[in-house]
Amino acid sequence: MSGLQDLYQTVIIEESRERRGDGAFADGTWTGHSHQVNPTCGDEITLGVRLDADDCIESIGWQGDGCSISMASASLLTDLLQGKSRDEALELIGEFRGVMHSRGQREPDVERFGDAVALGGVSRYVMRVKCAMLSWVALEDALRKSEH
Ligand code: ZN
């Protein structure tokens, strides 16, 4: 394990405790929401998104439970994508999916993904990719359903 991998591990553990966006689901008036489950690991999330009049993400809120990778991923996603435009967010979700399905061949761009690059290494563990993808799939679905 390199020093960088240790750092990423620390980010994932901290984010899984931080759970940014967790609990915000209950009090939101969402333009779209989505429920996703990952039966192989037991991860579950209900995520809501609110778009403003300019199609920018005003707020993301979720509730869920699961392994530290799935919860860290939801926290990192909330931090990264809040404030982004709908199109920008969909593009980043597509890029993240590409990295996650690369089996360790691709790394996320740090300029675009910030702290969420810590999840990049998960792509080497095929069984855990769904854990990392869960909240991103939920947001993608919520964005596609969004009306205002
Ligand atoms: Zn999991």
mmCIF file of C-alpha atoms and ligand atoms in Angstrom:
data_model
loop_
_atom_site.group_PDB
_atom_site.id
_atom_site.type_symbol
_atom_site.label_atom_id
_atom_site.label_comp_id
_atom_site.label_asym_id
_atom_site.label_seq_id
_atom_site.Cartn_x
_atom_site.Cartn_y
_atom_site.Cartn_z
ATOM 1 C CA MET A 1 0.000 0.000 0.000
ATOM 2 C CA SER A 2 1.334 3.376 -0.978
ATOM 3 C CA GLY A 3 0.966 6.494 1.150
ATOM 4 C CA LEU A 4 -1.675 7.746 -1.235
ATOM 5 C CA GLN A 5 -3.765 4.603 -0.752
ATOM 6 C CA ASP A 6 -3.534 5.104 3.019
ATOM 7 C CA LEU A 7 -4.726 8.675 2.591
ATOM 8 C CA TYR A 8 -7.669 7.562 0.458
ATOM 9 C CA GLN A 9 -8.544 4.940 3.062
ATOM 10 C CA THR A 10 -8.586 7.673 5.719
ATOM 11 C CA VAL A 11 -10.843 9.884 3.582
ATOM 12 C CA ILE A 12 -13.305 6.996 3.107
ATOM 13 C CA ILE A 13 -13.421 6.232 6.843
ATOM 14 C CA GLU A 14 -13.887 9.911 7.741
ATOM 15 C CA GLU A 15 -16.575 10.465 5.113
ATOM 16 C CA SER A 16 -18.453 7.328 6.178
ATOM 17 C CA ARG A 17 -18.707 8.921 9.646
ATOM 18 C CA GLU A 18 -19.414 12.435 8.385
ATOM 19 C CA ARG A 19 -22.308 11.286 6.115
ATOM 20 C CA ARG A 20 -22.899 14.710 4.554
ATOM 21 C CA GLY A 21 -26.460 15.017 3.300
ATOM 22 C CA ASP A 22 -27.702 12.207 5.557
ATOM 23 C CA GLY A 23 -31.004 12.983 7.265
ATOM 24 C CA ALA A 24 -31.724 15.926 4.977
ATOM 25 C CA PHE A 25 -34.075 13.747 2.949
ATOM 26 C CA ALA A 26 -36.966 14.029 5.416
ATOM 27 C CA ASP A 27 -37.356 17.802 5.345
ATOM 28 C CA GLY A 28 -36.810 18.439 1.652
ATOM 29 C CA THR A 29 -39.180 19.386 -1.123
ATOM 30 C CA TRP A 30 -37.463 17.471 -3.890
ATOM 31 C CA THR A 31 -37.857 17.866 -7.611
ATOM 32 C CA GLY A 32 -36.797 14.243 -7.971
ATOM 33 C CA HIS A 33 -35.887 11.304 -5.783
ATOM 34 C CA SER A 34 -34.769 7.717 -6.092
ATOM 35 C CA HIS A 35 -34.488 4.586 -3.982
ATOM 36 C CA GLN A 36 -31.638 2.173 -4.741
ATOM 37 C CA VAL A 37 -30.503 -1.068 -3.148
ATOM 38 C CA ASN A 38 -27.394 -3.153 -3.498
ATOM 39 C CA PRO A 39 -28.520 -6.619 -2.392
ATOM 40 C CA THR A 40 -25.064 -8.211 -2.631
ATOM 41 C CA CYS A 41 -23.797 -5.981 0.208
ATOM 42 C CA GLY A 42 -27.051 -4.837 1.839
ATOM 43 C CA ASP A 43 -26.536 -1.143 1.056
ATOM 44 C CA GLU A 44 -29.634 0.988 0.662
ATOM 45 C CA ILE A 45 -30.247 4.648 -0.083
ATOM 46 C CA THR A 46 -33.138 7.010 -0.718
ATOM 47 C CA LEU A 47 -31.866 10.211 -2.242
ATOM 48 C CA GLY A 48 -33.622 13.442 -3.148
ATOM 49 C CA VAL A 49 -32.441 16.313 -5.295
ATOM 50 C CA ARG A 50 -33.819 19.824 -5.660
ATOM 51 C CA LEU A 51 -33.101 21.750 -8.842
ATOM 52 C CA ASP A 52 -33.490 25.506 -8.913
ATOM 53 C CA ALA A 53 -35.072 27.513 -11.751
ATOM 54 C CA ASP A 54 -31.729 27.482 -13.635
ATOM 55 C CA ASP A 55 -31.461 23.680 -13.475
ATOM 56 C CA CYS A 56 -28.697 23.812 -10.887
ATOM 57 C CA ILE A 57 -28.585 21.429 -7.924
ATOM 58 C CA GLU A 58 -29.737 23.498 -4.982
ATOM 59 C CA SER A 59 -29.759 20.631 -2.541
ATOM 60 C CA ILE A 60 -29.089 16.908 -2.147
ATOM 61 C CA GLY A 61 -30.424 14.907 0.812
ATOM 62 C CA TRP A 62 -30.476 11.211 1.534
ATOM 63 C CA GLN A 63 -31.103 8.546 4.100
ATOM 64 C CA GLY A 64 -29.666 5.114 3.987
ATOM 65 C CA ASP A 65 -27.555 2.464 5.533
ATOM 66 C CA GLY A 66 -24.746 0.289 4.322
ATOM 67 C CA CYS A 67 -21.027 -0.368 4.315
ATOM 68 C CA SER A 68 -18.469 2.383 4.801
ATOM 69 C CA ILE A 69 -17.752 2.611 1.049
ATOM 70 C CA SER A 70 -21.411 3.216 0.167
ATOM 71 C CA MET A 71 -21.905 5.783 2.937
ATOM 72 C CA ALA A 72 -18.610 7.562 2.211
ATOM 73 C CA SER A 73 -19.559 7.690 -1.447
ATOM 74 C CA ALA A 74 -22.942 9.312 -0.685
ATOM 75 C CA SER A 75 -21.219 11.878 1.529
ATOM 76 C CA LEU A 76 -18.555 12.681 -1.089
ATOM 77 C CA LEU A 77 -21.166 12.909 -3.841
ATOM 78 C CA THR A 78 -23.270 15.358 -1.811
ATOM 79 C CA ASP A 79 -20.265 17.583 -1.239
ATOM 80 C CA LEU A 80 -19.067 17.404 -4.850
ATOM 81 C CA LEU A 81 -22.304 17.794 -6.779
ATOM 82 C CA GLN A 82 -24.275 20.295 -4.723
ATOM 83 C CA GLY A 83 -24.288 23.572 -6.685
ATOM 84 C CA LYS A 84 -23.435 21.937 -10.025
ATOM 85 C CA SER A 85 -25.740 22.250 -13.023
ATOM 86 C CA ARG A 86 -27.864 19.238 -13.956
ATOM 87 C CA ASP A 87 -25.831 18.625 -17.136
ATOM 88 C CA GLU A 88 -22.514 18.978 -15.320
ATOM 89 C CA ALA A 89 -23.668 16.515 -12.666
ATOM 90 C CA LEU A 90 -24.825 13.948 -15.240
ATOM 91 C CA GLU A 91 -21.483 14.263 -17.008
ATOM 92 C CA LEU A 92 -19.541 13.688 -13.770
ATOM 93 C CA ILE A 93 -21.737 10.699 -12.902
ATOM 94 C CA GLY A 94 -20.986 9.219 -16.341
ATOM 95 C CA GLU A 95 -17.277 9.810 -15.856
ATOM 96 C CA PHE A 96 -17.378 8.252 -12.387
ATOM 97 C CA ARG A 97 -19.134 5.185 -13.791
ATOM 98 C CA GLY A 98 -16.421 4.863 -16.464
ATOM 99 C CA VAL A 99 -13.713 4.882 -13.794
ATOM 100 C CA MET A 100 -15.595 2.449 -11.560
ATOM 101 C CA HIS A 101 -16.016 -0.048 -14.392
ATOM 102 C CA SER A 102 -12.376 0.209 -15.475
ATOM 103 C CA ARG A 103 -11.059 -2.478 -13.080
ATOM 104 C CA GLY A 104 -8.315 -0.212 -11.856
ATOM 105 C CA GLN A 105 -7.293 0.989 -15.327
ATOM 106 C CA ARG A 106 -8.595 4.552 -14.908
ATOM 107 C CA GLU A 107 -8.248 7.089 -12.112
ATOM 108 C CA PRO A 108 -10.703 9.941 -11.506
ATOM 109 C CA ASP A 109 -9.410 13.408 -12.404
ATOM 110 C CA VAL A 110 -8.552 15.206 -9.158
ATOM 111 C CA GLU A 111 -9.413 18.614 -10.655
ATOM 112 C CA ARG A 112 -12.936 17.446 -11.361
ATOM 113 C CA PHE A 113 -13.579 15.046 -8.495
ATOM 114 C CA GLY A 114 -11.798 16.598 -5.508
ATOM 115 C CA ASP A 115 -11.886 14.352 -2.431
ATOM 116 C CA ALA A 116 -14.067 11.851 -4.296
ATOM 117 C CA VAL A 117 -10.869 10.600 -6.025
ATOM 118 C CA ALA A 118 -10.453 8.579 -2.830
ATOM 119 C CA LEU A 119 -13.069 6.208 -4.256
ATOM 120 C CA GLY A 120 -11.014 5.556 -7.405
ATOM 121 C CA GLY A 121 -9.214 2.535 -5.965
ATOM 122 C CA VAL A 122 -12.543 0.758 -5.400
ATOM 123 C CA SER A 123 -12.647 -0.005 -9.142
ATOM 124 C CA ARG A 124 -10.056 -2.761 -8.578
ATOM 125 C CA TYR A 125 -12.553 -4.643 -6.390
ATOM 126 C CA VAL A 126 -15.396 -5.691 -8.676
ATOM 127 C CA MET A 127 -17.584 -6.777 -5.738
ATOM 128 C CA ARG A 128 -17.415 -3.304 -4.198
ATOM 129 C CA VAL A 129 -18.083 -1.219 -7.319
ATOM 130 C CA LYS A 130 -21.843 -1.315 -6.695
ATOM 131 C CA CYS A 131 -21.256 -0.004 -3.157
ATOM 132 C CA ALA A 132 -19.438 3.036 -4.531
ATOM 133 C CA MET A 133 -21.894 3.518 -7.411
ATOM 134 C CA LEU A 134 -25.133 3.259 -5.398
ATOM 135 C CA SER A 135 -25.636 6.931 -4.491
ATOM 136 C CA TRP A 136 -24.425 8.094 -7.927
ATOM 137 C CA VAL A 137 -27.015 5.871 -9.624
ATOM 138 C CA ALA A 138 -29.657 7.247 -7.218
ATOM 139 C CA LEU A 139 -28.726 10.833 -8.073
ATOM 140 C CA GLU A 140 -28.685 10.098 -11.786
ATOM 141 C CA ASP A 141 -32.164 8.594 -11.544
ATOM 142 C CA ALA A 142 -33.433 11.497 -9.383
ATOM 143 C CA LEU A 143 -32.029 14.030 -11.881
ATOM 144 C CA ARG A 144 -33.667 12.268 -14.818
ATOM 145 C CA LYS A 145 -37.008 12.266 -12.977
ATOM 146 C CA SER A 146 -36.661 15.894 -11.844
ATOM 147 C CA GLU A 147 -39.358 18.323 -12.811
ATOM 148 C CA HIS A 148 -39.929 21.844 -11.598
HETATM 149 ZN ZN ZN B 1 -21.477 -2.019 0.321
#
